[in-house]
Amino acid sequence: MDVPKIQSALRLIARGLEELAGALGDQDAGEDERTARVIREWGRRGLTQKEASELFQRHGFAPQTTGGWARGEWVELGDDGLRYLTAKSHAWLEERS
């Protein structure tokens, strides 16, 4: 099994699906715009894992995106067990405005 070739093919498929999704909906809503929408809707409140997954799905992301954002230090787990956006997330949105 040639893992690098499989990974490359999956990335091409993902890009193609992103283009297809754009053709079906709001074409101005690229990944940056959808990211901004997630941050705006999430705000400064804490979300459960399920709520965060549903929020990402509503904006066209995989429900597992929360984990990637956590690894990238965009989301952190609070002492109360809820997920919160970090200052990095809010700063990204402010820079974009």
Short mmCIF file of N, CA, C and O in Angstrom, two decimals:
data_model
loop_
_atom_site.label_atom_id
_atom_site.label_comp_id
_atom_site.label_asym_id
_atom_site.label_seq_id
_atom_site.Cartn_x
_atom_site.Cartn_y
_atom_site.Cartn_z
N MET A 1 0.86 -1.17 0.00
CA MET A 1 0.00 0.00 0.00
C MET A 1 0.91 1.24 0.00
O MET A 1 1.80 1.37 0.82
N ASP A 2 0.64 2.15 -0.93
CA ASP A 2 1.42 3.39 -1.05
C ASP A 2 0.69 4.51 -0.30
O ASP A 2 -0.14 5.23 -0.88
N VAL A 3 0.98 4.66 0.98
CA VAL A 3 0.28 5.62 1.85
C VAL A 3 0.38 7.05 1.34
O VAL A 3 -0.62 7.77 1.29
N PRO A 4 1.56 7.53 0.91
CA PRO A 4 1.63 8.92 0.42
C PRO A 4 0.71 9.17 -0.79
O PRO A 4 0.09 10.22 -0.89
N LYS A 5 0.62 8.20 -1.69
CA LYS A 5 -0.27 8.37 -2.85
C LYS A 5 -1.74 8.40 -2.43
O LYS A 5 -2.53 9.17 -2.96
N ILE A 6 -2.08 7.56 -1.48
CA ILE A 6 -3.46 7.54 -0.97
C ILE A 6 -3.79 8.87 -0.30
O ILE A 6 -4.85 9.46 -0.53
N GLN A 7 -2.85 9.38 0.51
CA GLN A 7 -3.06 10.67 1.17
C GLN A 7 -3.24 11.78 0.14
O GLN A 7 -4.12 12.63 0.29
N SER A 8 -2.42 11.77 -0.88
CA SER A 8 -2.51 12.78 -1.93
C SER A 8 -3.86 12.72 -2.64
O SER A 8 -4.51 13.75 -2.89
N ALA A 9 -4.30 11.52 -2.95
CA ALA A 9 -5.60 11.35 -3.63
C ALA A 9 -6.74 11.82 -2.74
O ALA A 9 -7.67 12.49 -3.22
N LEU A 10 -6.67 11.54 -1.45
CA LEU A 10 -7.72 11.99 -0.53
C LEU A 10 -7.77 13.51 -0.45
O LEU A 10 -8.84 14.11 -0.38
N ARG A 11 -6.60 14.15 -0.47
CA ARG A 11 -6.58 15.62 -0.45
C ARG A 11 -7.20 16.20 -1.72
O ARG A 11 -7.91 17.21 -1.65
N LEU A 12 -6.94 15.58 -2.85
CA LEU A 12 -7.55 16.04 -4.10
C LEU A 12 -9.07 15.88 -4.06
O LEU A 12 -9.81 16.77 -4.50
N ILE A 13 -9.53 14.77 -3.53
CA ILE A 13 -10.97 14.54 -3.40
C ILE A 13 -11.57 15.60 -2.49
O ILE A 13 -12.62 16.18 -2.79
N ALA A 14 -10.92 15.88 -1.37
CA ALA A 14 -11.43 16.87 -0.42
C ALA A 14 -11.53 18.24 -1.07
O ALA A 14 -12.53 18.95 -0.90
N ARG A 15 -10.52 18.63 -1.84
CA ARG A 15 -10.58 19.93 -2.52
C ARG A 15 -11.72 19.96 -3.53
O ARG A 15 -12.43 20.96 -3.67
N GLY A 16 -11.91 18.85 -4.24
CA GLY A 16 -13.00 18.78 -5.20
C GLY A 16 -14.35 18.88 -4.53
O GLY A 16 -15.26 19.55 -5.03
N LEU A 17 -14.50 18.23 -3.38
CA LEU A 17 -15.76 18.31 -2.64
C LEU A 17 -16.00 19.72 -2.12
O LEU A 17 -17.14 20.19 -2.09
N GLU A 18 -14.95 20.41 -1.72
CA GLU A 18 -15.07 21.79 -1.25
C GLU A 18 -15.59 22.68 -2.40
O GLU A 18 -16.47 23.51 -2.22
N GLU A 19 -15.05 22.48 -3.59
CA GLU A 19 -15.52 23.24 -4.75
C GLU A 19 -16.97 22.92 -5.08
O GLU A 19 -17.76 23.81 -5.40
N LEU A 20 -17.33 21.65 -5.00
CA LEU A 20 -18.70 21.24 -5.25
C LEU A 20 -19.64 21.87 -4.24
O LEU A 20 -20.70 22.39 -4.59
N ALA A 21 -19.26 21.86 -2.97
CA ALA A 21 -20.09 22.46 -1.92
C ALA A 21 -20.27 23.96 -2.20
O ALA A 21 -21.37 24.49 -2.04
N GLY A 22 -19.22 24.61 -2.62
CA GLY A 22 -19.31 26.03 -2.95
C GLY A 22 -20.26 26.29 -4.10
O GLY A 22 -21.00 27.27 -4.10
N ALA A 23 -20.26 25.39 -5.07
CA ALA A 23 -21.15 25.55 -6.22
C ALA A 23 -22.61 25.38 -5.83
O ALA A 23 -23.50 25.95 -6.46
N LEU A 24 -22.87 24.63 -4.78
CA LEU A 24 -24.23 24.38 -4.35
C LEU A 24 -24.78 25.45 -3.42
O LEU A 24 -25.98 25.56 -3.24
N GLY A 25 -23.90 26.20 -2.81
CA GLY A 25 -24.36 27.16 -1.82
C GLY A 25 -23.76 28.53 -2.03
O GLY A 25 -23.50 28.95 -3.14
N ASP A 26 -23.52 29.19 -0.93
CA ASP A 26 -22.98 30.54 -0.91
C ASP A 26 -21.53 30.51 -1.38
O ASP A 26 -20.64 30.09 -0.67
N GLN A 27 -21.31 30.97 -2.60
CA GLN A 27 -19.98 30.89 -3.18
C GLN A 27 -18.98 31.81 -2.49
O GLN A 27 -17.78 31.63 -2.62
N ASP A 28 -19.46 32.81 -1.80
CA ASP A 28 -18.56 33.71 -1.09
C ASP A 28 -18.08 33.11 0.22
O ASP A 28 -17.21 33.67 0.88
N ALA A 29 -18.64 31.99 0.61
CA ALA A 29 -18.32 31.40 1.91
C ALA A 29 -17.18 30.39 1.76
O ALA A 29 -17.38 29.19 1.83
N GLY A 30 -15.97 30.90 1.57
CA GLY A 30 -14.80 30.04 1.56
C GLY A 30 -14.45 29.63 2.98
O GLY A 30 -15.16 29.97 3.94
N GLU A 31 -13.36 28.92 3.13
CA GLU A 31 -12.99 28.43 4.45
C GLU A 31 -12.78 29.56 5.45
O GLU A 31 -13.21 29.47 6.60
N ASP A 32 -12.14 30.65 5.02
CA ASP A 32 -11.93 31.78 5.94
C ASP A 32 -13.24 32.38 6.40
O ASP A 32 -13.41 32.70 7.58
N GLU A 33 -14.18 32.54 5.49
CA GLU A 33 -15.48 33.12 5.86
C GLU A 33 -16.24 32.19 6.80
O GLU A 33 -16.84 32.62 7.78
N ARG A 34 -16.21 30.89 6.51
CA ARG A 34 -16.88 29.93 7.38
C ARG A 34 -16.23 29.90 8.76
O ARG A 34 -16.90 29.81 9.78
N THR A 35 -14.90 30.02 8.80
CA THR A 35 -14.18 30.08 10.07
C THR A 35 -14.62 31.31 10.86
O THR A 35 -14.89 31.23 12.06
N ALA A 36 -14.72 32.44 10.18
CA ALA A 36 -15.16 33.67 10.84
C ALA A 36 -16.58 33.51 11.38
O ALA A 36 -16.87 33.95 12.51
N ARG A 37 -17.43 32.85 10.65
CA ARG A 37 -18.81 32.63 11.10
C ARG A 37 -18.85 31.75 12.35
O ARG A 37 -19.64 32.00 13.26
N VAL A 38 -17.99 30.74 12.38
CA VAL A 38 -17.92 29.87 13.56
C VAL A 38 -17.50 30.69 14.78
O VAL A 38 -18.13 30.63 15.83
N ILE A 39 -16.46 31.49 14.62
CA ILE A 39 -15.95 32.29 15.75
C ILE A 39 -17.00 33.29 16.22
O ILE A 39 -17.22 33.44 17.42
N ARG A 40 -17.67 33.94 15.28
CA ARG A 40 -18.71 34.91 15.66
C ARG A 40 -19.84 34.23 16.43
O ARG A 40 -20.31 34.74 17.45
N GLU A 41 -20.30 33.09 15.91
CA GLU A 41 -21.42 32.41 16.56
C GLU A 41 -21.01 31.83 17.92
O GLU A 41 -21.79 31.85 18.87
N TRP A 42 -19.81 31.31 18.01
CA TRP A 42 -19.33 30.70 19.25
C TRP A 42 -19.15 31.77 20.32
O TRP A 42 -19.57 31.60 21.46
N GLY A 43 -18.54 32.88 19.94
CA GLY A 43 -18.33 33.98 20.88
C GLY A 43 -17.42 33.58 22.03
O GLY A 43 -16.45 32.86 21.85
N ARG A 44 -17.75 34.04 23.21
CA ARG A 44 -16.90 33.77 24.39
C ARG A 44 -17.52 32.75 25.33
O ARG A 44 -17.01 32.51 26.41
N ARG A 45 -18.61 32.12 24.90
CA ARG A 45 -19.28 31.14 25.75
C ARG A 45 -18.62 29.77 25.60
O ARG A 45 -17.97 29.50 24.60
N GLY A 46 -18.81 28.95 26.59
CA GLY A 46 -18.31 27.58 26.54
C GLY A 46 -19.32 26.66 25.87
O GLY A 46 -20.53 26.85 26.03
N LEU A 47 -18.82 25.70 25.12
CA LEU A 47 -19.68 24.73 24.44
C LEU A 47 -19.28 23.32 24.85
O LEU A 47 -18.11 23.03 25.09
N THR A 48 -20.27 22.44 24.89
CA THR A 48 -19.98 21.02 25.09
C THR A 48 -19.36 20.49 23.81
O THR A 48 -19.41 21.14 22.75
N GLN A 49 -18.81 19.31 23.88
CA GLN A 49 -18.24 18.69 22.69
C GLN A 49 -19.30 18.56 21.59
O GLN A 49 -19.05 18.87 20.43
N LYS A 50 -20.48 18.14 21.98
CA LYS A 50 -21.57 17.96 21.01
C LYS A 50 -21.97 19.30 20.39
O LYS A 50 -22.16 19.39 19.18
N GLU A 51 -22.09 20.33 21.21
CA GLU A 51 -22.46 21.66 20.69
C GLU A 51 -21.40 22.20 19.73
O GLU A 51 -21.73 22.77 18.69
N ALA A 52 -20.13 22.01 20.08
CA ALA A 52 -19.05 22.48 19.21
C ALA A 52 -19.08 21.73 17.88
O ALA A 52 -18.95 22.34 16.81
N SER A 53 -19.26 20.42 17.93
CA SER A 53 -19.33 19.62 16.70
C SER A 53 -20.49 20.07 15.82
O SER A 53 -20.34 20.20 14.60
N GLU A 54 -21.64 20.32 16.43
CA GLU A 54 -22.81 20.77 15.67
C GLU A 54 -22.57 22.14 15.06
O GLU A 54 -22.99 22.40 13.93
N LEU A 55 -21.90 23.02 15.79
CA LEU A 55 -21.59 24.35 15.27
C LEU A 55 -20.69 24.24 14.03
O LEU A 55 -20.96 24.88 13.01
N PHE A 56 -19.66 23.43 14.12
CA PHE A 56 -18.78 23.26 12.96
C PHE A 56 -19.54 22.67 11.78
O PHE A 56 -19.37 23.13 10.64
N GLN A 57 -20.38 21.71 12.03
CA GLN A 57 -21.16 21.10 10.94
C GLN A 57 -22.07 22.12 10.27
O GLN A 57 -22.22 22.11 9.05
N ARG A 58 -22.70 22.98 11.05
CA ARG A 58 -23.59 24.01 10.48
C ARG A 58 -22.85 24.93 9.51
O ARG A 58 -23.46 25.49 8.61
N HIS A 59 -21.55 25.04 9.71
CA HIS A 59 -20.77 25.94 8.87
C HIS A 59 -19.89 25.19 7.88
O HIS A 59 -18.94 25.74 7.33
N GLY A 60 -20.24 23.92 7.64
CA GLY A 60 -19.60 23.16 6.58
C GLY A 60 -18.28 22.49 6.94
O GLY A 60 -17.54 22.08 6.05
N PHE A 61 -17.98 22.37 8.22
CA PHE A 61 -16.78 21.68 8.65
C PHE A 61 -17.14 20.30 9.19
O PHE A 61 -18.27 20.05 9.58
N ALA A 62 -16.15 19.42 9.24
CA ALA A 62 -16.35 18.11 9.85
C ALA A 62 -16.57 18.29 11.35
O ALA A 62 -16.01 19.21 11.95
N PRO A 63 -17.36 17.43 11.96
CA PRO A 63 -17.60 17.57 13.39
C PRO A 63 -16.33 17.41 14.24
O PRO A 63 -16.26 17.92 15.34
N GLN A 64 -15.31 16.77 13.69
CA GLN A 64 -14.06 16.56 14.42
C GLN A 64 -13.15 17.78 14.39
O GLN A 64 -12.06 17.76 14.96
N THR A 65 -13.57 18.84 13.75
CA THR A 65 -12.73 20.03 13.61
C THR A 65 -12.33 20.61 14.95
O THR A 65 -11.25 21.20 15.08
N THR A 66 -13.14 20.44 15.96
CA THR A 66 -12.80 20.95 17.29
C THR A 66 -11.44 20.44 17.74
O THR A 66 -10.64 21.20 18.30
N GLY A 67 -11.17 19.17 17.51
CA GLY A 67 -9.89 18.59 17.90
C GLY A 67 -8.71 19.25 17.19
O GLY A 67 -7.68 19.53 17.80
N GLY A 68 -8.88 19.50 15.91
CA GLY A 68 -7.83 20.18 15.15
C GLY A 68 -7.61 21.60 15.65
O GLY A 68 -6.47 22.06 15.76
N TRP A 69 -8.69 22.27 15.97
CA TRP A 69 -8.56 23.63 16.50
C TRP A 69 -7.89 23.61 17.86
O TRP A 69 -7.12 24.50 18.19
N ALA A 70 -8.16 22.58 18.64
CA ALA A 70 -7.53 22.47 19.96
C ALA A 70 -6.02 22.26 19.80
O ALA A 70 -5.22 22.90 20.48
N ARG A 71 -5.63 21.39 18.86
CA ARG A 71 -4.20 21.16 18.62
C ARG A 71 -3.53 22.42 18.11
O ARG A 71 -2.36 22.66 18.38
N GLY A 72 -4.26 23.23 17.36
CA GLY A 72 -3.72 24.49 16.84
C GLY A 72 -3.85 25.65 17.81
O GLY A 72 -3.56 26.79 17.45
N GLU A 73 -4.31 25.36 19.01
CA GLU A 73 -4.47 26.35 20.08
C GLU A 73 -5.50 27.44 19.74
O GLU A 73 -5.36 28.59 20.13
N TRP A 74 -6.55 27.03 19.03
CA TRP A 74 -7.67 27.92 18.74
C TRP A 74 -8.81 27.67 19.73
O TRP A 74 -9.68 28.51 19.89
N VAL A 75 -8.82 26.47 20.33
CA VAL A 75 -9.85 26.06 21.29
C VAL A 75 -9.14 25.46 22.49
O VAL A 75 -8.13 24.76 22.34
N GLU A 76 -9.68 25.72 23.68
CA GLU A 76 -9.12 25.11 24.88
C GLU A 76 -10.26 24.55 25.73
O GLU A 76 -11.39 25.02 25.66
N LEU A 77 -9.91 23.56 26.53
CA LEU A 77 -10.87 22.94 27.42
C LEU A 77 -10.81 23.66 28.76
O LEU A 77 -9.75 23.79 29.36
N GLY A 78 -11.96 24.17 29.20
CA GLY A 78 -12.02 24.88 30.46
C GLY A 78 -12.12 23.92 31.64
O GLY A 78 -12.37 22.74 31.47
N ASP A 79 -11.91 24.47 32.83
CA ASP A 79 -12.00 23.67 34.06
C ASP A 79 -13.40 23.07 34.24
O ASP A 79 -13.57 22.07 34.93
N ASP A 80 -14.39 23.68 33.60
CA ASP A 80 -15.77 23.21 33.70
C ASP A 80 -16.10 22.13 32.68
O ASP A 80 -17.23 21.68 32.58
N GLY A 81 -15.09 21.73 31.87
CA GLY A 81 -15.31 20.68 30.87
C GLY A 81 -15.84 21.20 29.55
O GLY A 81 -16.05 20.43 28.62
N LEU A 82 -16.07 22.51 29.45
CA LEU A 82 -16.57 23.10 28.21
C LEU A 82 -15.40 23.56 27.35
O LEU A 82 -14.30 23.80 27.84
N ARG A 83 -15.67 23.71 26.07
CA ARG A 83 -14.66 24.18 25.12
C ARG A 83 -14.85 25.67 24.90
O ARG A 83 -15.96 26.13 24.68
N TYR A 84 -13.74 26.41 24.92
CA TYR A 84 -13.75 27.86 24.73
C TYR A 84 -12.77 28.23 23.62
O TYR A 84 -11.72 27.60 23.48
N LEU A 85 -13.13 29.26 22.87
CA LEU A 85 -12.18 29.79 21.90
C LEU A 85 -11.07 30.51 22.66
O LEU A 85 -11.32 31.15 23.67
N THR A 86 -9.87 30.42 22.14
CA THR A 86 -8.74 31.09 22.77
C THR A 86 -8.60 32.51 22.24
O THR A 86 -9.27 32.89 21.26
N ALA A 87 -7.72 33.26 22.85
CA ALA A 87 -7.44 34.62 22.38
C ALA A 87 -6.95 34.60 20.93
O ALA A 87 -7.22 35.52 20.16
N LYS A 88 -6.26 33.53 20.56
CA LYS A 88 -5.76 33.38 19.18
C LYS A 88 -6.92 33.41 18.18
O LYS A 88 -6.82 34.06 17.13
N SER A 89 -8.00 32.74 18.50
CA SER A 89 -9.18 32.71 17.62
C SER A 89 -9.78 34.10 17.47
O SER A 89 -10.08 34.56 16.37
N HIS A 90 -9.96 34.77 18.60
CA HIS A 90 -10.57 36.09 18.57
C HIS A 90 -9.66 37.11 17.88
O HIS A 90 -10.14 37.98 17.15
N ALA A 91 -8.34 36.98 18.07
CA ALA A 91 -7.40 37.89 17.42
C ALA A 91 -7.45 37.68 15.90
O ALA A 91 -7.41 38.65 15.13
N TRP A 92 -7.55 36.43 15.46
CA TRP A 92 -7.63 36.14 14.03
C TRP A 92 -8.84 36.84 13.43
O TRP A 92 -8.76 37.46 12.37
N LEU A 93 -9.98 36.77 14.12
CA LEU A 93 -11.19 37.39 13.62
C LEU A 93 -11.05 38.92 13.60
O LEU A 93 -11.44 39.56 12.62
N GLU A 94 -10.47 39.48 14.63
CA GLU A 94 -10.28 40.94 14.68
C GLU A 94 -9.35 41.41 13.57
O GLU A 94 -9.59 42.45 12.95
N GLU A 95 -8.29 40.66 13.28
CA GLU A 95 -7.36 41.02 12.22
C GLU A 95 -8.05 40.99 10.86
O GLU A 95 -7.68 41.73 9.95
N ARG A 96 -9.01 40.13 10.73
CA ARG A 96 -9.73 39.95 9.47
C ARG A 96 -10.72 41.08 9.20
O ARG A 96 -11.09 41.33 8.08
N SER A 97 -11.17 41.72 10.26
CA SER A 97 -12.21 42.77 10.13
C SER A 97 -11.62 44.08 9.66
O SER A 97 -10.56 44.46 9.88
#
